[in-house]
XYZ file of C-alpha atoms in Angstrom:
680
model
C 0.037 0.059 0.034
C 3.027 2.373 -0.382
C 3.272 4.910 -3.018
C 5.491 4.025 -5.911
C 8.229 6.744 -6.556
C 9.771 4.818 -9.275
C 7.720 6.042 -12.193
C 10.699 7.251 -13.966
C 11.545 3.530 -14.682
C 8.344 3.051 -16.619
C 8.617 1.520 -20.270
C 7.948 3.943 -22.969
C 6.796 3.030 -26.397
C 8.785 4.454 -29.128
C 9.248 3.903 -32.900
C 9.685 0.156 -33.623
C 10.342 -0.774 -29.871
C 10.311 0.389 -26.411
C 12.593 1.894 -23.925
C 13.179 2.673 -20.170
C 11.996 6.415 -19.607
C 14.981 7.351 -17.641
C 17.299 6.491 -20.508
C 15.278 8.674 -23.132
C 17.250 11.231 -25.095
C 14.343 12.401 -26.996
C 10.949 14.297 -26.191
C 8.230 11.882 -25.506
C 5.092 12.600 -23.650
C 2.671 9.886 -22.142
C -0.920 9.474 -20.882
C -0.875 6.914 -18.288
C -3.552 4.517 -16.800
C -4.627 6.990 -13.912
C -5.488 9.737 -16.294
C -6.764 7.250 -18.963
C -9.281 5.854 -16.679
C -10.538 9.432 -15.757
C -10.673 10.423 -19.436
C -12.477 7.265 -20.808
C -15.515 8.263 -18.821
C -15.980 11.388 -20.787
C -14.381 10.575 -24.130
C -15.638 8.759 -27.237
C -12.478 8.888 -29.268
C -8.616 8.741 -28.898
C -8.680 12.224 -30.122
C -10.936 13.248 -27.135
C -8.379 12.079 -24.719
C -5.580 14.226 -25.894
C -7.150 17.721 -25.609
C -5.464 19.577 -22.622
C -3.793 16.440 -21.404
C -0.390 16.768 -23.174
C 1.860 19.835 -23.422
C 2.712 20.675 -26.904
C -0.135 18.957 -28.397
C -3.067 21.203 -29.719
C -6.309 19.682 -30.229
C -9.055 21.806 -32.134
C -12.610 20.869 -32.280
C -13.596 21.700 -35.909
C -17.190 20.796 -35.835
C -19.921 19.853 -33.332
C -21.236 17.307 -35.886
C -21.380 13.574 -34.604
C -18.397 11.577 -35.565
C -16.462 14.729 -36.857
C -12.632 14.372 -36.497
C -10.553 16.996 -34.752
C -7.358 18.896 -35.941
C -4.392 17.521 -33.880
C -1.007 19.283 -34.139
C 2.023 18.139 -32.422
C 4.367 21.210 -31.791
C 2.675 23.433 -34.426
C 2.689 23.323 -38.290
C 5.469 21.942 -40.402
C 3.894 22.110 -43.826
C 2.766 25.582 -45.340
C 0.480 23.808 -47.961
C -3.268 23.581 -47.473
C -5.227 20.518 -47.210
C -6.605 20.832 -50.729
C -3.119 20.258 -52.425
C -2.956 16.812 -51.087
C -6.587 16.091 -50.079
C -5.256 14.838 -46.754
C -4.805 16.430 -43.562
C -1.160 17.349 -44.158
C -0.245 18.502 -40.873
C -1.924 15.719 -39.038
C 0.214 13.374 -36.767
C 0.572 9.550 -37.688
C -1.378 7.383 -35.368
C 0.026 3.943 -34.733
C -2.472 1.570 -33.116
C -0.944 -1.572 -31.899
C 1.883 -1.309 -34.314
C -0.428 -0.569 -37.281
C 0.043 2.934 -38.679
C -2.936 5.025 -39.972
C -3.786 8.726 -40.866
C -6.990 10.207 -39.944
C -8.823 11.925 -42.987
C -10.390 15.255 -41.824
C -13.013 14.911 -44.672
C -14.662 11.640 -43.562
C -16.012 9.857 -40.369
C -13.356 9.231 -37.755
C -11.773 5.609 -38.106
C -10.515 6.157 -34.639
C -14.046 5.569 -33.283
C -13.655 1.855 -33.612
C -11.353 2.142 -30.386
C -13.310 2.344 -27.115
C -11.451 4.720 -24.774
C -11.586 2.320 -21.803
C -9.837 -0.319 -23.979
C -6.713 1.806 -24.316
C -3.666 0.770 -22.136
C -1.357 3.707 -22.922
C -0.779 6.776 -25.185
C 2.634 7.857 -26.077
C 3.404 10.965 -28.264
C 6.628 11.136 -29.975
C 7.347 14.836 -30.315
C 10.993 15.849 -31.597
C 12.758 14.718 -34.721
C 14.769 12.188 -33.117
C 11.732 10.343 -32.060
C 9.778 10.833 -35.218
C 12.494 10.464 -37.771
C 12.520 6.709 -37.501
C 8.973 6.820 -39.267
C 10.365 9.006 -41.953
C 7.758 10.838 -44.157
C 4.995 9.373 -42.256
C 6.129 10.813 -38.686
C 6.960 14.477 -39.944
C 4.045 15.901 -37.920
C 4.523 13.834 -34.804
C 3.565 10.263 -33.900
C 0.774 9.256 -31.516
C 1.235 5.571 -30.362
C -1.788 3.901 -28.832
C -1.541 0.578 -27.279
C -4.846 -1.236 -26.333
C -5.338 -3.562 -23.557
C -4.509 -7.286 -24.037
C -4.836 -10.405 -22.187
C -1.908 -11.795 -20.031
C -0.665 -15.442 -19.922
C -1.826 -17.544 -16.995
C -4.616 -15.143 -16.462
C -8.254 -16.340 -15.964
C -10.818 -14.899 -18.337
C -12.251 -11.549 -17.117
C -15.195 -9.911 -18.473
C -15.758 -6.135 -18.383
C -18.874 -4.164 -19.466
C -19.701 -0.680 -19.321
C -22.260 1.936 -20.332
C -21.988 5.715 -20.536
C -24.877 8.222 -20.936
C -23.879 11.620 -22.088
C -26.048 14.687 -22.411
C -24.571 17.541 -24.807
C -25.753 21.205 -25.173
C -23.755 23.917 -26.644
C -21.691 25.878 -24.289
C -22.521 29.181 -26.054
C -25.159 29.850 -28.455
C -26.209 32.927 -30.497
C -28.658 35.067 -29.075
C -30.569 36.276 -32.180
C -32.789 39.452 -32.347
C -36.334 39.269 -31.418
C -39.181 41.067 -33.509
C -38.815 44.367 -31.805
C -35.038 44.542 -31.897
C -35.066 43.338 -35.576
C -37.452 46.070 -36.430
C -35.563 48.776 -34.597
C -32.473 47.644 -36.656
C -34.275 47.966 -39.883
C -35.332 51.328 -38.935
C -31.694 52.305 -38.244
C -30.580 50.726 -41.545
C -33.212 52.494 -43.742
C -32.392 55.990 -41.957
C -28.812 55.576 -42.617
C -29.291 54.445 -46.124
C -31.661 57.501 -46.929
C -28.900 59.682 -45.486
C -26.268 58.215 -47.472
C -28.392 58.386 -50.660
C -29.303 62.068 -50.138
C -25.443 62.506 -49.774
C -24.685 61.041 -53.186
C -27.492 62.890 -54.726
C -26.066 66.321 -53.674
C -22.498 65.607 -54.527
C -22.830 63.899 -57.936
C -24.384 64.895 -61.151
C -27.116 62.862 -62.198
C -27.313 61.428 -65.836
C -29.708 59.175 -67.607
C -27.217 56.468 -67.049
C -27.126 56.863 -63.329
C -30.862 57.472 -62.834
C -31.621 53.788 -62.812
C -29.091 53.219 -60.019
C -30.651 55.927 -57.939
C -34.121 54.803 -57.734
C -35.848 55.980 -54.673
C -38.666 53.450 -54.901
C -36.144 50.717 -53.841
C -36.180 51.540 -50.237
C -39.929 51.948 -50.220
C -40.354 48.169 -50.359
C -39.394 48.330 -46.567
C -40.107 51.720 -45.537
C -42.417 54.861 -45.832
C -40.664 58.043 -47.111
C -41.601 61.462 -48.593
C -39.920 61.982 -51.824
C -39.162 65.268 -53.828
C -39.756 63.562 -57.240
C -38.085 66.634 -59.031
C -34.859 66.030 -57.400
C -35.275 62.506 -56.646
C -34.343 63.177 -52.892
C -35.817 61.631 -49.755
C -37.213 64.488 -47.535
C -38.574 62.525 -44.661
C -38.506 59.014 -43.116
C -42.178 57.951 -42.025
C -41.447 54.651 -40.481
C -41.625 51.025 -41.555
C -43.545 49.634 -44.310
C -45.682 47.238 -42.280
C -46.652 44.970 -44.946
C -43.017 44.055 -45.426
C -42.617 42.919 -41.899
C -44.475 39.867 -40.041
C -45.725 39.869 -36.321
C -44.230 36.561 -35.399
C -41.358 36.304 -33.019
C -39.454 33.051 -34.046
C -36.179 32.016 -32.395
C -34.797 29.955 -35.305
C -32.006 28.485 -33.153
C -34.708 26.929 -30.660
C -36.782 25.638 -33.596
C -33.857 23.532 -35.125
C -31.634 22.774 -32.306
C -31.940 19.262 -30.454
C -31.857 20.243 -26.835
C -30.216 17.652 -24.569
C -28.660 15.707 -27.270
C -28.033 12.087 -25.920
C -25.057 9.813 -26.557
C -25.229 6.072 -25.535
C -21.922 4.289 -25.377
C -21.780 0.569 -24.661
C -18.743 -1.680 -24.494
C -17.821 -5.114 -23.564
C -14.492 -7.006 -23.281
C -13.122 -10.318 -22.538
C -9.504 -11.054 -21.783
C -7.391 -13.858 -20.392
C -4.600 -16.143 -21.274
C -3.157 -19.730 -20.634
C 0.320 -20.643 -20.113
C 1.415 -20.085 -23.799
C -1.488 -17.808 -25.221
C -3.097 -14.520 -24.255
C -6.189 -13.233 -25.972
C -8.561 -9.987 -25.884
C -11.893 -9.303 -27.546
C -13.440 -6.024 -27.209
C -16.789 -4.715 -28.573
C -17.816 -1.068 -28.750
C -21.157 0.644 -29.899
C -22.055 4.399 -29.875
C -25.461 5.924 -30.681
C -24.983 9.699 -30.706
C -27.674 12.330 -31.383
C -26.532 15.758 -32.922
C -26.867 19.206 -31.576
C -29.494 19.837 -34.385
C -32.693 17.843 -35.084
C -32.771 14.787 -37.388
C -28.935 14.289 -36.818
C -27.833 10.810 -35.675
C -24.684 8.610 -35.580
C -24.359 4.840 -35.096
C -20.915 3.322 -34.650
C -20.246 -0.450 -34.028
C -16.813 -1.882 -33.800
C -14.930 -5.088 -32.609
C -11.337 -5.946 -32.010
C -9.824 -9.442 -31.375
C -6.302 -10.046 -30.707
C -4.441 -13.432 -30.042
C -0.788 -13.784 -29.219
C 0.838 -17.385 -28.534
C 4.261 -18.950 -28.130
C 4.652 -21.646 -30.868
C 8.187 -22.622 -29.291
C 10.495 -21.130 -26.708
C 11.822 -19.091 -29.584
C 9.025 -18.414 -31.741
C 6.008 -16.179 -31.049
C 3.151 -15.344 -33.224
C -0.006 -13.189 -32.993
C -2.649 -11.622 -35.032
C -4.985 -8.517 -34.689
C -8.296 -8.088 -36.319
C -10.838 -5.276 -36.178
C -13.671 -4.118 -38.005
C -16.110 -0.921 -37.573
C -19.310 0.212 -39.120
C -20.535 3.742 -38.966
C -23.760 5.225 -40.139
C -25.040 8.689 -39.782
C -28.169 10.409 -41.041
C -28.224 14.180 -40.970
C -30.021 17.163 -42.590
C -27.195 19.262 -43.381
C -24.026 19.492 -45.310
C -22.071 22.327 -43.800
C -19.668 22.945 -46.786
C -22.664 23.840 -49.122
C -24.819 25.523 -46.297
C -25.257 29.126 -47.341
C -24.861 31.683 -44.680
C -28.204 33.294 -45.198
C -29.840 30.016 -43.959
C -27.911 29.679 -40.574
C -30.721 29.943 -37.858
C -28.966 32.918 -36.091
C -29.040 34.992 -39.180
C -32.695 34.618 -40.326
C -35.238 37.376 -39.576
C -37.539 36.594 -36.808
C -40.686 38.142 -37.927
C -41.610 35.411 -40.275
C -43.574 32.115 -39.233
C -42.253 28.674 -39.740
C -45.421 27.698 -42.045
C -47.468 29.879 -44.219
C -51.393 29.893 -44.277
C -51.544 26.968 -46.602
C -49.298 24.903 -44.200
C -46.344 24.907 -46.272
C -42.882 26.219 -45.244
C -42.447 29.925 -45.350
C -39.926 30.936 -48.003
C -37.233 33.631 -47.411
C -36.938 36.363 -49.870
C -33.163 36.154 -51.163
C -33.608 38.849 -53.972
C -31.289 41.305 -52.261
C -28.410 38.745 -52.525
C -28.561 38.771 -56.325
C -29.529 42.339 -56.408
C -32.923 41.658 -57.690
C -36.276 42.985 -56.786
C -38.186 41.654 -53.627
C -39.878 38.386 -54.368
C -37.935 37.552 -57.518
C -35.701 34.852 -55.862
C -36.582 32.737 -52.700
C -35.157 30.064 -50.516
C -35.962 27.738 -47.708
C -36.121 28.600 -44.034
C -33.997 26.653 -41.555
C -36.794 24.319 -40.229
C -37.392 23.283 -43.953
C -33.816 22.525 -44.509
C -34.117 19.780 -41.743
C -35.825 17.796 -44.190
C -32.556 17.289 -46.394
C -31.392 13.740 -46.471
C -27.839 13.146 -46.081
C -26.501 9.857 -45.497
C -23.063 8.718 -44.580
C -22.000 4.993 -44.275
C -18.427 3.743 -43.726
C -16.647 0.457 -42.867
C -13.204 -0.298 -42.044
C -11.400 -3.428 -41.716
C -7.732 -3.886 -40.366
C -5.690 -7.184 -39.977
C -2.334 -7.532 -38.809
C -0.259 -10.767 -38.264
C 3.182 -10.994 -36.940
C 6.038 -13.448 -35.984
C 8.806 -12.967 -33.737
C 11.797 -15.358 -33.870
C 14.753 -15.347 -31.435
C 17.507 -16.302 -33.739
C 20.499 -16.206 -31.364
C 20.725 -14.977 -27.827
C 19.994 -11.089 -27.740
C 19.077 -11.155 -31.484
C 15.239 -11.276 -32.568
C 13.740 -11.155 -35.901
C 10.321 -9.665 -36.367
C 8.034 -9.621 -39.476
C 4.461 -8.423 -39.764
C 1.900 -7.958 -42.571
C -1.065 -5.585 -42.375
C -4.106 -5.131 -44.607
C -6.625 -2.222 -44.301
C -9.569 -1.416 -46.093
C -11.848 1.556 -45.717
C -15.003 2.085 -47.717
C -17.038 5.202 -47.530
C -20.445 5.990 -49.165
C -22.499 9.366 -49.084
C -25.680 10.321 -50.508
C -27.274 13.741 -50.338
C -30.908 14.477 -51.468
C -32.421 17.846 -51.444
C -36.277 18.022 -52.146
C -37.492 20.329 -54.884
C -39.207 22.648 -52.364
C -35.591 23.311 -50.627
C -34.211 24.699 -53.907
C -33.741 28.414 -54.632
C -36.721 29.379 -56.668
C -36.529 32.177 -59.399
C -39.630 33.499 -60.878
C -40.406 31.836 -64.103
C -37.697 29.356 -63.856
C -38.188 25.397 -63.279
C -36.846 23.816 -60.048
C -36.062 20.274 -59.417
C -34.949 17.867 -56.547
C -31.335 17.031 -56.623
C -29.400 13.989 -55.583
C -25.638 13.780 -55.001
C -23.618 10.398 -54.316
C -20.086 9.854 -53.415
C -18.280 6.703 -52.993
C -14.716 5.858 -52.073
C -12.519 2.824 -51.331
C -9.185 2.700 -49.839
C -7.046 -0.364 -49.518
C -3.392 -0.521 -48.244
C -1.140 -3.210 -47.572
C 2.174 -3.068 -45.460
C 4.924 -5.612 -44.760
C 7.800 -5.132 -42.530
C 11.095 -7.062 -41.591
C 13.246 -6.072 -38.565
C 16.223 -7.229 -36.538
C 16.665 -6.271 -33.008
C 19.879 -6.782 -31.150
C 20.765 -5.943 -27.353
C 24.000 -6.582 -25.588
C 24.807 -5.758 -21.880
C 28.316 -6.151 -20.302
C 29.211 -4.556 -17.251
C 28.190 -0.839 -17.257
C 27.836 -0.874 -21.209
C 24.387 -1.445 -23.016
C 24.378 -1.406 -26.720
C 21.252 -1.738 -28.806
C 20.801 -1.964 -32.597
C 17.654 -2.234 -34.901
C 17.615 -2.557 -38.729
C 14.428 -2.983 -40.814
C 12.928 -2.899 -44.135
C 9.186 -1.921 -45.017
C 7.085 -1.835 -48.220
C 3.715 0.108 -48.176
C 1.265 -0.062 -51.163
C -2.068 1.719 -51.405
C -4.856 2.026 -53.986
C -7.939 4.213 -53.741
C -10.865 4.392 -56.080
C -14.118 6.590 -55.825
C -16.628 8.735 -57.782
C -19.015 11.507 -57.669
C -22.536 11.675 -59.432
C -25.317 14.262 -59.465
C -28.847 13.641 -60.500
C -31.836 15.947 -61.054
C -35.585 15.525 -61.183
C -37.643 13.313 -59.092
C -41.176 12.420 -59.296
C -41.763 12.325 -55.494
C -39.738 14.247 -52.676
C -40.554 11.704 -50.048
C -39.988 8.312 -51.263
C -38.678 8.069 -54.886
C -35.459 9.692 -54.114
C -33.082 6.888 -55.360
C -30.780 6.980 -58.422
C -33.152 4.923 -60.590
C -35.869 7.555 -60.272
C -33.880 10.340 -61.617
C -34.881 12.205 -64.643
C -31.435 13.395 -65.766
C -27.609 13.141 -64.865
C -26.003 16.536 -64.107
C -22.430 15.213 -63.554
C -20.439 12.132 -63.289
C -16.845 11.458 -62.238
C -14.563 8.771 -60.947
C -10.978 8.226 -59.992
C -8.304 5.671 -59.310
C -5.141 6.298 -57.540
C -2.202 4.338 -56.429
C 0.905 4.967 -54.523
C 3.749 2.933 -52.934
C 6.653 3.669 -50.158
C 9.536 1.495 -49.808
C 11.794 1.947 -46.603
C 14.888 1.054 -44.821
C 15.473 2.107 -41.343
C 17.841 1.550 -38.363
C 18.786 2.668 -34.987
C 21.967 2.388 -32.848
C 21.989 3.262 -29.087
C 24.695 3.244 -26.213
C 24.215 3.569 -22.517
C 27.102 3.745 -20.080
C 26.051 3.326 -16.459
C 22.831 4.928 -17.035
C 24.790 8.018 -17.148
C 25.955 8.831 -20.640
C 23.609 8.188 -23.308
C 23.897 8.172 -27.323
C 21.319 7.382 -29.938
C 21.509 7.594 -33.815
C 18.892 6.629 -36.123
C 18.353 6.716 -39.947
C 15.522 6.271 -42.340
C 15.259 6.225 -46.086
C 11.995 6.240 -48.010
C 11.352 6.049 -51.647
C 7.936 7.477 -52.810
C 6.274 6.791 -55.942
C 4.955 10.442 -55.817
C 8.016 11.824 -57.157
C 10.253 11.393 -60.214
C 12.828 8.680 -60.518
C 15.606 10.974 -59.698
C 13.826 12.469 -56.672
C 12.208 9.324 -55.107
C 14.518 8.676 -52.216
C 14.634 10.888 -48.978
C 16.990 10.016 -46.192
C 16.150 11.202 -42.682
C 19.095 11.162 -39.945
C 18.788 11.931 -36.527
C 21.273 11.997 -33.450
C 20.829 12.711 -29.801
C 23.049 12.563 -26.502
C 22.146 12.559 -22.966
C 24.032 13.158 -19.589
C 22.427 12.055 -16.195
C 24.081 14.805 -14.133
C 22.701 13.307 -10.877
C 24.745 10.233 -11.254
C 28.119 11.783 -11.216
C 30.195 11.404 -8.233
C 30.240 15.225 -7.354
C 26.384 14.974 -7.073
C 26.250 12.209 -4.515
C 25.860 14.706 -1.544
C 22.696 16.486 -3.372
C 20.295 13.799 -2.065
C 17.319 16.064 -2.705
C 18.030 15.901 -6.463
C 16.204 12.793 -7.752
C 16.718 13.231 -11.462
C 18.737 15.890 -13.372
C 19.318 15.030 -17.087
C 20.554 17.074 -19.990
C 19.613 16.083 -23.509
C 20.422 17.461 -26.930
C 19.174 16.216 -30.332
C 18.968 17.127 -33.880
C 16.929 15.325 -36.512
C 15.545 15.698 -39.970
C 12.007 14.617 -41.169
C 10.282 14.655 -44.372
C 6.758 14.978 -45.893
C 5.213 13.641 -49.330
C 2.661 16.597 -49.055
C 2.036 16.604 -52.692
C -0.553 14.823 -55.034
C 0.310 11.458 -56.489
C 2.587 11.521 -59.520
C 2.848 15.357 -59.624
C 5.988 15.163 -61.775
C 3.754 13.831 -64.702
C 1.436 15.568 -67.149
C -2.185 14.413 -66.607
C -5.339 14.313 -69.028
C -8.624 15.314 -68.180
C -12.048 14.557 -69.760
C -14.078 17.162 -71.537
C -17.572 17.312 -73.201
C -18.291 18.532 -76.737
C -21.940 18.331 -77.727
C -22.856 14.582 -77.697
C -19.531 13.192 -77.613
C -16.700 13.070 -75.049
C -13.005 13.409 -75.383
C -9.746 14.120 -73.140
C -7.459 17.037 -73.281
C -4.168 17.853 -71.319
C -4.648 19.120 -67.828
C -4.017 22.849 -67.337
C -1.693 22.104 -64.358
C 1.856 21.556 -65.824
C 4.112 18.934 -64.473
C 7.037 19.613 -62.223
C 9.857 17.024 -62.705
C 11.898 18.687 -60.036
C 9.519 18.255 -57.237
C 10.924 16.446 -54.225
C 10.862 15.815 -50.563
C 9.674 18.548 -48.089
C 12.028 18.501 -45.152
C 12.210 19.863 -41.764
C 15.221 20.332 -39.620
C 14.945 20.450 -35.813
C 17.244 21.055 -33.048
C 16.002 20.237 -29.384
C 17.787 20.900 -26.090
C 16.135 19.889 -22.765
C 16.845 19.674 -19.157
C 14.603 17.374 -17.213
C 14.643 17.669 -13.429
C 12.749 16.272 -10.318
C 13.539 17.196 -6.700
C 12.288 16.438 -3.185
C 11.175 12.881 -3.652
C 9.974 13.680 -7.206
C 7.514 16.234 -5.941
C 8.875 19.234 -7.738
C 9.467 18.270 -11.490
C 9.516 19.798 -14.880
C 11.747 20.378 -17.937
C 13.486 23.354 -19.419
C 13.335 23.037 -23.204
C 14.628 24.956 -26.061
C 13.233 23.955 -29.608
C 14.818 25.251 -32.824
C 12.875 24.746 -36.139
C 13.644 26.909 -39.173
C 12.148 30.488 -38.435
C 10.552 29.103 -35.100
C 12.476 29.191 -31.734
C 10.471 28.006 -28.436
C 11.664 28.493 -25.063
C 9.644 26.743 -22.447
C 10.026 26.359 -18.773
C 7.436 23.826 -17.196
C 7.316 23.271 -13.490
C 4.961 21.112 -11.536
C 4.318 20.397 -8.017
C 3.089 17.028 -6.954
C 2.800 16.647 -3.276
C 1.287 13.128 -3.495
C 3.845 11.983 -5.947
C 1.586 9.894 -8.110
C 2.363 10.709 -11.558
C 5.683 11.992 -13.042
C 5.346 13.728 -16.461
C 8.223 14.441 -18.754
C 7.468 16.910 -21.544
């Protein structure tokens, strides 16, 4: 029942291996079990558990939509190019889930949702270039290593089940104007407009050409004025035109928001093991309501892992996971016009007109058209849009570990990942913008994509310990291949807005497209480490990647890194300073790279075009760049880790140097209970 003050001896997961925390010479932060247990009760994804818990990791909530991803930046932004350049989250870190790397696409449902937070054993964040360089191009923006819980040998089967109920409401909401406030604002606008108009008339010479622009009848649609028709000048404002304003007092936010949105989260797990085998099975389900009406997300996922000792020298294991997500929503934020946001719609109009139909909003002013010429749907009507998102993800990993010789191990693994995404968006005819005299139709847009990747790795690990000397070496080779396909189609004209909204009921096709993209990455990597008496530390790593995105002369990128560490408190002259528990100086330099460009950007592409009834192809207007190559970042990191008085006062002084960026941090913590020691 005594407190454990040896947290600094914890094992930390690093790239392609693990290491004792006190011998680290790089910047690695961890979220341990105590914090994970607390965070798992209020989190639904891995990303939820990172916000505010790790220094140097910025988590931004992009959207309140169910299943939406978050933007995670580890030590800022490395690439200046926008997401549209490569269609990926170009500054997002690499996630390594039980040894399997994956990126999170910010434009689709979050694949990390197939991992229940209470199934996570530990989270380690690799920050500086030394820690991330071993992952080469994939680790340029930091690496987040997630290890899930597993069974233990000789442990009886244990069953855990949990249920979490969450209720969500916006922390801050807009307070739109009520009817009286809206009318007062319109009066002020009309008065100011009248004064500005009269000023222009007094300072400019009117011509026949300008007389159409200075038409005093325009404001009369909303206000009553006295006008001198000889000079076309307003002489007096008589108040609002009551026929242009309603008597309702509608708060469109209240009409569209889903108050007390409920999230149900279920999880069950079975873990155990025999003398030679350990196993783990976990199932997770989430049913989440959105903050707006008619918005719902369902996610179901399962993970199975088995590890067994074939012989004393051979160990094999497999990890299988599958998840399915389905979301129904009335909105697509990317195409939602600003004038239809609930907090921007005038409050004096009713939700329904006298015929029971949805009241339409006058949008003529947006197009500089007379009142009533163009109309659009109100926010409540827009809740009838039908957006459906479905995705399923499968990931399988098998590995084998063989002890070839004493202290020499061989590791091989193969990973297959498949991610399918389908989206359909149907907008009924009465939700279209209606122009007087122009036809309007219901529209359907469909999107689908499929991403398949394979990865194979071979690695040798060697460790040798003699006296006060500890040597370590690692060398490996990896090959990654990926293929993505997809397409987008748009249809128009449907006989019924409620039921006949499928592709087969469409009257015409407005647009169609598809794509196929392939890419590959070959890698060789290695690491050497030396530890003398846990006092002097040295580590050197190197990775070389060859990417298919670049031309033959620029495919290879080499990313070296080196670091040193000096544990000062182990020196003889520090023996009398018993109040110092740890004092370590570390210095590292490393280089990382990024393939933040589109596939095969060095080649000239063709694009399709339509000429009358026939189709053809032509050269794309984007010129090829045969000189395009790796985007590289150099980083120097100096740190001084310290802990005093029985690990009660601890922290780090750190100086980070990246091109054009210098960070100087001093982080100090006081922990009177001495439970958790955190190194930044």
